[in-house]
PDB file of C-alpha atoms and ligand atoms in Angstrom:
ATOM      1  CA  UNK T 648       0.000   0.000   0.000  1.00 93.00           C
ATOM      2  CA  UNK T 649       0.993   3.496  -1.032  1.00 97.00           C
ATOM      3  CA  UNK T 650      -0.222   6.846   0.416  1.00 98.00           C
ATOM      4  CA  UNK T 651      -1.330   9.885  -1.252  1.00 98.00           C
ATOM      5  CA  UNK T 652      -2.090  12.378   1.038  1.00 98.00           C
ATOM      6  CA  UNK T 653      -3.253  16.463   0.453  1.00 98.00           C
ATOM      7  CA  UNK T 654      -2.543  18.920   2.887  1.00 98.00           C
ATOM      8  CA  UNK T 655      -4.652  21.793   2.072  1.00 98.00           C
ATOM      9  CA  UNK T 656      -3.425  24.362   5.094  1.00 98.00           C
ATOM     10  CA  UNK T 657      -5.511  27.331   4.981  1.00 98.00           C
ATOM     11  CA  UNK T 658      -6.746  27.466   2.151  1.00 98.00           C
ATOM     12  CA  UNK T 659     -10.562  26.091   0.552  1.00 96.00           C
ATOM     13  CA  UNK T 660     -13.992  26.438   1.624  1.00 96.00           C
ATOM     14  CA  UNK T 661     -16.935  23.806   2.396  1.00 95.00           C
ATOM     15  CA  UNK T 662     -18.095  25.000  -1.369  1.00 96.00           C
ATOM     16  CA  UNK T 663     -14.463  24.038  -2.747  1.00 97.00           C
ATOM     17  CA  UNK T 664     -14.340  21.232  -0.871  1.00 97.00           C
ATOM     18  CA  UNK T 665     -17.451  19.405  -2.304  1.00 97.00           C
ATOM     19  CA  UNK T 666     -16.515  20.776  -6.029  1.00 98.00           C
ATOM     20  CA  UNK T 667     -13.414  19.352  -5.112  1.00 98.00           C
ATOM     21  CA  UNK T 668     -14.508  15.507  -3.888  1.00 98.00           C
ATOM     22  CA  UNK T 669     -16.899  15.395  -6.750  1.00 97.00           C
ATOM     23  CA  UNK T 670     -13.934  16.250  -9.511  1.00 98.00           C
ATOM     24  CA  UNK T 671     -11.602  13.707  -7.598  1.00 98.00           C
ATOM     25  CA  UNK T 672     -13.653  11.343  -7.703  1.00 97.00           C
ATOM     26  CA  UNK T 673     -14.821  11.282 -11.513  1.00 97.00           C
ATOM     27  CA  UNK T 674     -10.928  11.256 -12.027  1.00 98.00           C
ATOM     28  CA  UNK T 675      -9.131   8.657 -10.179  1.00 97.00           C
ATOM     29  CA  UNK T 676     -10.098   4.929  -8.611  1.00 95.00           C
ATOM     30  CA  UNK T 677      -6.489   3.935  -7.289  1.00 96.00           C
ATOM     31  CA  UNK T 678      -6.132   0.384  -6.994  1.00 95.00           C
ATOM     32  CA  UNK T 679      -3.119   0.554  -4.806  1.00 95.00           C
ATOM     33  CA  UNK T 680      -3.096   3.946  -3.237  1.00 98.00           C
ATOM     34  CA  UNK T 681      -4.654   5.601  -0.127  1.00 98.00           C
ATOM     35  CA  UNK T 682      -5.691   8.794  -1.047  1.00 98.00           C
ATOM     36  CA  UNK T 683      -6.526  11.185   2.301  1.00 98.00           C
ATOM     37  CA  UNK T 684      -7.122  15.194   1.921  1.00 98.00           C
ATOM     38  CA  UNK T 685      -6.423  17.536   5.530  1.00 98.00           C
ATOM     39  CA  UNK T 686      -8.673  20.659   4.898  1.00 98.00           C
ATOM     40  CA  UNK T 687      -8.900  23.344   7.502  1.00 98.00           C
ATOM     41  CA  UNK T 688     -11.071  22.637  10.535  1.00 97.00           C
ATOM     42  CA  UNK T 689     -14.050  24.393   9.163  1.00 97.00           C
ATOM     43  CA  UNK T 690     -14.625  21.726   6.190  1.00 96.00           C
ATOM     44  CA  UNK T 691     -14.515  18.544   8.084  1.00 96.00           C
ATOM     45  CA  UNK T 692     -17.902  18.169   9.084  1.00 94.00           C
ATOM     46  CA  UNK T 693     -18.548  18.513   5.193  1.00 95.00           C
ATOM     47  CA  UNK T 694     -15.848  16.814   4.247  1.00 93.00           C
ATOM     48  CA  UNK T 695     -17.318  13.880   6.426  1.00 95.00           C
ATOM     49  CA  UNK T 696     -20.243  13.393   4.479  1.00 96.00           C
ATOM     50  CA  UNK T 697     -18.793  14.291   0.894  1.00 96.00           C
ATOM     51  CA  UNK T 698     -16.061  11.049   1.270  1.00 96.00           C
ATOM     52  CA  UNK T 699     -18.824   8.623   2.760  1.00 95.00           C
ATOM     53  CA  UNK T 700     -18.604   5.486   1.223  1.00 95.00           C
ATOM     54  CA  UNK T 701     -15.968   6.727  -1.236  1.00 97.00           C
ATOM     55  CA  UNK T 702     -11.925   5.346  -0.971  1.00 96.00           C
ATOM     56  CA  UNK T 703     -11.223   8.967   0.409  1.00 98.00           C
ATOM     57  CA  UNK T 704     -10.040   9.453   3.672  1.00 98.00           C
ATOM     58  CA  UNK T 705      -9.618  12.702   5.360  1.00 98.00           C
ATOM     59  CA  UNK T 706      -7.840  14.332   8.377  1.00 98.00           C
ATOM     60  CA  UNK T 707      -7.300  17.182  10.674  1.00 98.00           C
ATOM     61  CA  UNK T 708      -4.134  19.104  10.179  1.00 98.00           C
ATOM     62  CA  UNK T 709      -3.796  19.787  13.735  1.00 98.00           C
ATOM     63  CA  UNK T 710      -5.391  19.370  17.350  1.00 98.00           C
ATOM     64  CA  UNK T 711      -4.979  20.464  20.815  1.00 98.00           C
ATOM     65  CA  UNK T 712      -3.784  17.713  23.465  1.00 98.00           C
ATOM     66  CA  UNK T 713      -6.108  18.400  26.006  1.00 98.00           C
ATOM     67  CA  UNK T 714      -9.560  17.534  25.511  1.00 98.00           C
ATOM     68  CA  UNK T 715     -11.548  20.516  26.533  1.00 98.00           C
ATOM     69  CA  UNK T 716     -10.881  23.838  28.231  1.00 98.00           C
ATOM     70  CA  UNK T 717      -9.798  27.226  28.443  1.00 98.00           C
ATOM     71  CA  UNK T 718      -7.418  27.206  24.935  1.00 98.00           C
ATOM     72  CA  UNK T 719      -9.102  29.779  22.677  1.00 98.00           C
ATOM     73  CA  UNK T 720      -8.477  29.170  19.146  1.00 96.00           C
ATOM     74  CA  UNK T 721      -7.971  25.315  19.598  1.00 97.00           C
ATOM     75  CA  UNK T 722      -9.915  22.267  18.588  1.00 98.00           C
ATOM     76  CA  UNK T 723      -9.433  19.148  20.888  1.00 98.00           C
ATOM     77  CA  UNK T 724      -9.501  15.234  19.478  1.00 98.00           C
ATOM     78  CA  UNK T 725     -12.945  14.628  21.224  1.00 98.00           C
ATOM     79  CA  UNK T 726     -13.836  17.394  18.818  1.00 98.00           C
ATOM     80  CA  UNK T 727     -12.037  15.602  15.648  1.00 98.00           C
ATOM     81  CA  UNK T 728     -13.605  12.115  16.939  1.00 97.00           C
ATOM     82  CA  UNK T 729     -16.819  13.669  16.113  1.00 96.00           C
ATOM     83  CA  UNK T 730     -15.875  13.859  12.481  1.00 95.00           C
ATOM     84  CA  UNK T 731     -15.059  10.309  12.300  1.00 95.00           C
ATOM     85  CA  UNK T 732     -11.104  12.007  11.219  1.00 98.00           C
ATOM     86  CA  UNK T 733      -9.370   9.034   9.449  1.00 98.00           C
ATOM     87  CA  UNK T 734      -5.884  11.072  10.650  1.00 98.00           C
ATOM     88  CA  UNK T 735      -4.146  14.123  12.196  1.00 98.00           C
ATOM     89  CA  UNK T 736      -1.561  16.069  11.043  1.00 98.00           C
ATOM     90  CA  UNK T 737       0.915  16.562  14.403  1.00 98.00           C
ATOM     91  CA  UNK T 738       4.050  18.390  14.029  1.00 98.00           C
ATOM     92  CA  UNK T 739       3.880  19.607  10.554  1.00 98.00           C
ATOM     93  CA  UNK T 740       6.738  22.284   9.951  1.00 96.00           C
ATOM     94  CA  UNK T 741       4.529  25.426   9.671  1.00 96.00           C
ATOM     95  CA  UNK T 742       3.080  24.400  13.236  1.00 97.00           C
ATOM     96  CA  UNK T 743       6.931  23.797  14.509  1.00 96.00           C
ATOM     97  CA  UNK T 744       8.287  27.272  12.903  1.00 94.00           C
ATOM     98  CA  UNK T 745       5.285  29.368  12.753  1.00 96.00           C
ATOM     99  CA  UNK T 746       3.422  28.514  15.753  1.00 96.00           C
ATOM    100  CA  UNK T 747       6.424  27.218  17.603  1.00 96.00           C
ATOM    101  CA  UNK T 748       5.179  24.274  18.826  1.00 97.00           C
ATOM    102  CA  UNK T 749       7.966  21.982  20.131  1.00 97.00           C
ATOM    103  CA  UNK T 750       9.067  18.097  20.579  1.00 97.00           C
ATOM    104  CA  UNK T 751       7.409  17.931  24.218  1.00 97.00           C
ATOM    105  CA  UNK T 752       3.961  19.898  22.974  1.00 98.00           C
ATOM    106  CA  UNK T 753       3.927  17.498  19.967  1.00 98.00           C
ATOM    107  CA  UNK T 754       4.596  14.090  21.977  1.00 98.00           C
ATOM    108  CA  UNK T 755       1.376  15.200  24.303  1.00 98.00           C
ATOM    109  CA  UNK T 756      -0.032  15.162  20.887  1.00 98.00           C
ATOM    110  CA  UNK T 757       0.591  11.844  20.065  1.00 98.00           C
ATOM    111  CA  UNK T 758      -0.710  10.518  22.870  1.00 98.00           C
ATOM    112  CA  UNK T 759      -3.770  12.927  23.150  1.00 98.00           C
ATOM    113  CA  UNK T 760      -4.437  11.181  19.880  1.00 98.00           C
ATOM    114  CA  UNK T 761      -4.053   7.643  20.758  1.00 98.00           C
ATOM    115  CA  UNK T 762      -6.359   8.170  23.278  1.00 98.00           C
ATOM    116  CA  UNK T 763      -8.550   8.694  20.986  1.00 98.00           C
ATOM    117  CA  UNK T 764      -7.963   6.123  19.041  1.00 98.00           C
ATOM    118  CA  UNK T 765      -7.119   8.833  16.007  1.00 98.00           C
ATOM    119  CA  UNK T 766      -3.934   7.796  13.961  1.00 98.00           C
ATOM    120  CA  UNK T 767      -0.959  10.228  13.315  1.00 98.00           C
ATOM    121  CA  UNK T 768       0.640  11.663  10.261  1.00 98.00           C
ATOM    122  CA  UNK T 769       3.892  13.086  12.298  1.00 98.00           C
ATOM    123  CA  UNK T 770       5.882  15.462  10.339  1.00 98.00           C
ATOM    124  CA  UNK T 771       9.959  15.729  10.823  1.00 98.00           C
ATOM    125  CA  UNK T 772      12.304  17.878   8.619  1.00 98.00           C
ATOM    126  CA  UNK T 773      15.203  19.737   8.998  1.00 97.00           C
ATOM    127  CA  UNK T 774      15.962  23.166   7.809  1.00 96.00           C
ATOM    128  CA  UNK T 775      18.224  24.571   4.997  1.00 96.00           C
ATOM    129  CA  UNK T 776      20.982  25.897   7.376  1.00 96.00           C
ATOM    130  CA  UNK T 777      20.711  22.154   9.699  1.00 97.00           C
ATOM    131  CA  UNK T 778      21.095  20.490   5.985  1.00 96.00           C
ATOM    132  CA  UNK T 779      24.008  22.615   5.147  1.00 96.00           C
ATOM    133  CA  UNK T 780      25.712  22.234   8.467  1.00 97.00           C
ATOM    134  CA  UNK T 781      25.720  18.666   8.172  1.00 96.00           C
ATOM    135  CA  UNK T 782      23.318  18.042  11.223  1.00 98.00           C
ATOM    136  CA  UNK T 783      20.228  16.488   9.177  1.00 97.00           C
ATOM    137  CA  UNK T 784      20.490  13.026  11.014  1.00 97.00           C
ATOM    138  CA  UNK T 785      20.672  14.659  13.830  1.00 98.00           C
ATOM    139  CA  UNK T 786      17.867  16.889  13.887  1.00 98.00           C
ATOM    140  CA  UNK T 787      15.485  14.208  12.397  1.00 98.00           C
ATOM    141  CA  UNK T 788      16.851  12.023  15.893  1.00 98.00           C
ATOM    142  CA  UNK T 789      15.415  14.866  17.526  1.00 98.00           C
ATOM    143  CA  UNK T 790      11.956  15.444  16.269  1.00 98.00           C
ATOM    144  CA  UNK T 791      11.741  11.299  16.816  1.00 98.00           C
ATOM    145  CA  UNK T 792      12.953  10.709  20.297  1.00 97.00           C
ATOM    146  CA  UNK T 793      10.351  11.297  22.235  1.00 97.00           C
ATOM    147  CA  UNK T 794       7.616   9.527  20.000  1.00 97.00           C
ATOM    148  CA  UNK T 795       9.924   6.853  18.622  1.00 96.00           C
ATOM    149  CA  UNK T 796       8.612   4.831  21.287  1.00 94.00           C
ATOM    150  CA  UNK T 797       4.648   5.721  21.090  1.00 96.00           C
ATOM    151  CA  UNK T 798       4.467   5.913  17.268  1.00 98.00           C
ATOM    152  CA  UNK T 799       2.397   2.102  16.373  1.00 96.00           C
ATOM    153  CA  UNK T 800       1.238   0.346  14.047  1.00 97.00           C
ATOM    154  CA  UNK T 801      -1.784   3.122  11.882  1.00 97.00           C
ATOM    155  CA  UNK T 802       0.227   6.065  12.652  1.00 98.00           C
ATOM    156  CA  UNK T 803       2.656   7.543   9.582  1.00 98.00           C
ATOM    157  CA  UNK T 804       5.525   9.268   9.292  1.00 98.00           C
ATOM    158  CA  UNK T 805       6.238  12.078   7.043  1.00 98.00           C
ATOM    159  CA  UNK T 806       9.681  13.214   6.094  1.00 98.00           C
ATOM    160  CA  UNK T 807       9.447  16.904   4.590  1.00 98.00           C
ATOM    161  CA  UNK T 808      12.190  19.341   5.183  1.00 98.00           C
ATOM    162  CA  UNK T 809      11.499  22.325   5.882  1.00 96.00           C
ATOM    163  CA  UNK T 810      13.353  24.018   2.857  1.00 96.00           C
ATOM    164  CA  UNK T 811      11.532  22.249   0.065  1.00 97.00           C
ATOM    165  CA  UNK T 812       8.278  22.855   0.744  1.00 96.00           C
ATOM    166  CA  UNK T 813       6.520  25.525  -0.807  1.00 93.00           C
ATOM    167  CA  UNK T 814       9.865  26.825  -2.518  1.00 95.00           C
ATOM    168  CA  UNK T 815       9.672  24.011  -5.686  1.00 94.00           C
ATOM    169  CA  UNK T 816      12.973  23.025  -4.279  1.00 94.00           C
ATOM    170  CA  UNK T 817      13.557  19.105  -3.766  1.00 95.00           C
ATOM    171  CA  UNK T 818      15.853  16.928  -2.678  1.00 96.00           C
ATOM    172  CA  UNK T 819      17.905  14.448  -4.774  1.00 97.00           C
ATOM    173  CA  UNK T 820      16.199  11.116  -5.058  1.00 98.00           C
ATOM    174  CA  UNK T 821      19.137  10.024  -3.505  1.00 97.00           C
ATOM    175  CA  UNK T 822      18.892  12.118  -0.454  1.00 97.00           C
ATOM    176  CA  UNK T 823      15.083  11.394   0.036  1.00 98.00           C
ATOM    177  CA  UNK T 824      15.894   7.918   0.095  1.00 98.00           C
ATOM    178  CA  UNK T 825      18.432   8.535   2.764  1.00 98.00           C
ATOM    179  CA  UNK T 826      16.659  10.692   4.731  1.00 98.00           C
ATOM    180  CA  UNK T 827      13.644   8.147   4.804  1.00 98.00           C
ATOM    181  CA  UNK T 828      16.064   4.954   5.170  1.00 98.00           C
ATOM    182  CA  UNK T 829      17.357   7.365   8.526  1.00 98.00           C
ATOM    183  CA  UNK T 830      13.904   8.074   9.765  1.00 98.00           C
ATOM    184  CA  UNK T 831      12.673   4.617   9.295  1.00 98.00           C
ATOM    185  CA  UNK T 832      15.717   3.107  11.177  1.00 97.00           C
ATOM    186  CA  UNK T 833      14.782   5.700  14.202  1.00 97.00           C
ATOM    187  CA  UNK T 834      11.243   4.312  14.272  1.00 97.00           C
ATOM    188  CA  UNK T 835      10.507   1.918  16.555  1.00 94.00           C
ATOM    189  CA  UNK T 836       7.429   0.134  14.423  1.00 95.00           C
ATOM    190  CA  UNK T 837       7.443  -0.536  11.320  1.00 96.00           C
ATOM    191  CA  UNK T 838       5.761   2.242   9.611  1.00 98.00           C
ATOM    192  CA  UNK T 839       4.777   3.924   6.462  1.00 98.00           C
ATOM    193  CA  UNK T 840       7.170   7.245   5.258  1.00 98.00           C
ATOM    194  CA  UNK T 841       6.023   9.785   3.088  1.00 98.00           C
ATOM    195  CA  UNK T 842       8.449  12.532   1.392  1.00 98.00           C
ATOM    196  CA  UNK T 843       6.466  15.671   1.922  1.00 98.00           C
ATOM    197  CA  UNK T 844       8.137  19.117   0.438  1.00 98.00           C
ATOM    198  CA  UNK T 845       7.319  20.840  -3.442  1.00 97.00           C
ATOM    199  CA  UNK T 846       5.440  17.126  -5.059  1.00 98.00           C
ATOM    200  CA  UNK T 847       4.049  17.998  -8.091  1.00 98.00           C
ATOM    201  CA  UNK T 848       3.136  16.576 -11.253  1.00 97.00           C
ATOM    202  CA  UNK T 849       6.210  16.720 -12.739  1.00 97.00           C
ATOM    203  CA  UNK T 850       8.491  15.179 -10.112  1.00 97.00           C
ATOM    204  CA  UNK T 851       5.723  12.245  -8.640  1.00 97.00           C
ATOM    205  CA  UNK T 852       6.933   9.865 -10.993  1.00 97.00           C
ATOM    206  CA  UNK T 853      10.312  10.062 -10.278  1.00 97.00           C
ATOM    207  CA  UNK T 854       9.736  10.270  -6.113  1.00 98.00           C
ATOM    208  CA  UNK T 855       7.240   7.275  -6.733  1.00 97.00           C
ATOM    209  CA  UNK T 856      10.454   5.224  -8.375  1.00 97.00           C
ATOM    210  CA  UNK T 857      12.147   6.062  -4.568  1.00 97.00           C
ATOM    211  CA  UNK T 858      12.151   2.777  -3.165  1.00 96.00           C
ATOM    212  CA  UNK T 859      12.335   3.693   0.557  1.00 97.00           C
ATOM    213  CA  UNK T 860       9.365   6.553  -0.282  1.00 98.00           C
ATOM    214  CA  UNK T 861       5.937   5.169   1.074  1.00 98.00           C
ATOM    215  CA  UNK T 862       3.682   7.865  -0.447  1.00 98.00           C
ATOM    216  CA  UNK T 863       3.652  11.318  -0.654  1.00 98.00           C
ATOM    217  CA  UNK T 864       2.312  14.600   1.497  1.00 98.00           C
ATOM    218  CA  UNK T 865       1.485  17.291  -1.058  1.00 98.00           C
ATOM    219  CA  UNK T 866       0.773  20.622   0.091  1.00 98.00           C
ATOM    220  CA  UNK T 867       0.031  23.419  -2.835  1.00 97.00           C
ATOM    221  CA  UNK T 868      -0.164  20.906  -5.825  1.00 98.00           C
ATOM    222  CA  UNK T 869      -3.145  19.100  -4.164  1.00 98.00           C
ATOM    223  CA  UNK T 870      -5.181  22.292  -4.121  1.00 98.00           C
ATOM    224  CA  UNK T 871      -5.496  21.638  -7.881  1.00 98.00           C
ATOM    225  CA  UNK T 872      -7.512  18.885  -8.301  1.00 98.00           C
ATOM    226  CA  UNK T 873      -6.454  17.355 -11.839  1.00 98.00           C
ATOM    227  CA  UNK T 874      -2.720  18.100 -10.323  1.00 98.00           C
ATOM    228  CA  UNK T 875      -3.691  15.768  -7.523  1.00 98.00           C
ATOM    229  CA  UNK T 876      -5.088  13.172  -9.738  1.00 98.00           C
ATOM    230  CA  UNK T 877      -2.373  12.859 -11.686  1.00 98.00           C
ATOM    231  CA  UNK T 878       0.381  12.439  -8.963  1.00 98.00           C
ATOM    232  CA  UNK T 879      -2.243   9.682  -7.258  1.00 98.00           C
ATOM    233  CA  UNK T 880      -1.536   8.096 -10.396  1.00 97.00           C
ATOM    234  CA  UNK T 881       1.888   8.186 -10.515  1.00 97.00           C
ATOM    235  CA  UNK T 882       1.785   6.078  -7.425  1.00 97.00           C
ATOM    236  CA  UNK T 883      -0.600   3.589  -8.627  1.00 95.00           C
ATOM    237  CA  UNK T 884       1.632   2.946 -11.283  1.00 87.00           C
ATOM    238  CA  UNK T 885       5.017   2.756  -9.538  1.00 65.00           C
ATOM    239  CA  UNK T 886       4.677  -0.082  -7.649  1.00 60.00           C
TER     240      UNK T 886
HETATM  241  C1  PEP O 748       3.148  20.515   3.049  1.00 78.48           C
HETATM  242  O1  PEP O 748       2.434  21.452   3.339  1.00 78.48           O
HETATM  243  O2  PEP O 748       3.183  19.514   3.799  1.00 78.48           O
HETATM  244  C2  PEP O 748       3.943  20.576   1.825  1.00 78.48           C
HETATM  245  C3  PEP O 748       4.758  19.592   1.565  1.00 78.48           C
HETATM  246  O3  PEP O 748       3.786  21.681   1.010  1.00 78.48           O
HETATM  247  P1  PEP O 748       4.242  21.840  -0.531  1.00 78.48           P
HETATM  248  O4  PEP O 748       3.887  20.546  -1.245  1.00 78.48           O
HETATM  249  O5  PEP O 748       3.476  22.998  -1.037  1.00 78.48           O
HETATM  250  O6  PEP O 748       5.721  22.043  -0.546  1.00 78.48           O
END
């Protein structure tokens, strides 16, 4: 089983999302591919009814760990249980730089979710200036040693460094394969990796080919719909 997974951040309406579903759905019927979308918070009670019965899954892109209380702003998992989520996004670089959420907040995470019985997609990746200074491995320890342990058997991992995503910047093939060899080796399970960072429809074929790659986490290429389809493909095909 491969993964093809859309990260939509903040970006697409309840109205976009079911235009969206409906397109997706007349387009692709992967035989060999999970296909989940993560749309902002505001879609996935939508979302929840558009993918019913479908091959879609879906997923929050991030939660709180607690489980109700005084956190303005935040959406708990008892919350995301509600929606039936299929996943949640923990740890995903924009939360880690932007938001500054760090390794301890993120391993409450992980747990807050298995609580809830809601699998992770936990995101790792190191910057431009860790890459260049030779500390990759070292950072991607990092992000991992406090959920090495807890990460099980549903959960996935997703390898995206920070400097290739959303700059159309990649990796070689070579170093995503080493990277996700590295992060797979730090895992205690045996799980799924995804390369996350710039997929579009020009490189899938070629990440698809990576051998250690389990799937893919696309952020602004899976906001076009036929873009999407075509890198789901890609993965159907490279088996
Ligand atoms: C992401 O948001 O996880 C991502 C990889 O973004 P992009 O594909 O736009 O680089």
């Amino acid at each position: 089983m491969r993964y093809v997974f859309g990260n939509w951040k903040m970006n697409g309406t309840l109205a976009f999302a079911k235009e969206y579903v409906d397109k997706l759905l007349e387009l692709v019927r992967p035989a060999s591919v999970q296909v989940a979308l993560f749309p902002p918070f505001t879609a996935l009670g939508g979302f929840s009814d558009f993918v019913k019965g479908t091959f879609l899954k879906f997923g929050a892109q991030n939660m709180h760990y607690e489980d109700s209380g005084a956190f303005t702003g935040e959406i708990s998992p008892v919350m995301l249980k509600e929606f039936d989520v299929d996943y949640v996004l923990i740890g995903h670089s924009e939360r880690r730089h932007i938001f500054l959420e760090n390794d301890e907040m993120l391993m409450k995470k992980v747990e807050a979710a298995h609580r809830h019985d809601i699998p992770v997609v936990f995101c790792v990746g190191e910057t431009l200036e860790e890459r260049r200074s030779g500390i990759t491995r070292d950072i991607l320890k990092r992000q991992l040693i406090l959920v090495q342990d807890i990460l099980s058997t549903g959960d996935i991992v997703a390898y995206e460094p920070v400097w290739a995503i959303g700059t159309g910047v990649t990796p070689t093939m070579e170093e995503i394969g080493e990277s996700i060899s590295w992060v797979k080796e730090l895992l205690k399970a045996e799980l799924p990796v995804l390369y996350g960072g710039s997929v579009n429809k020009g490189n899938a074929a070629d990440i698809a080919r990576v051998s250690e790659v389990d799937g893919v986490l696309v952020g602004g290429a899976s906001l076009k719909v036929e873009e999407f389809a075509i890198i789901i493909e890609a993965f159907d095909q490279n088996i």
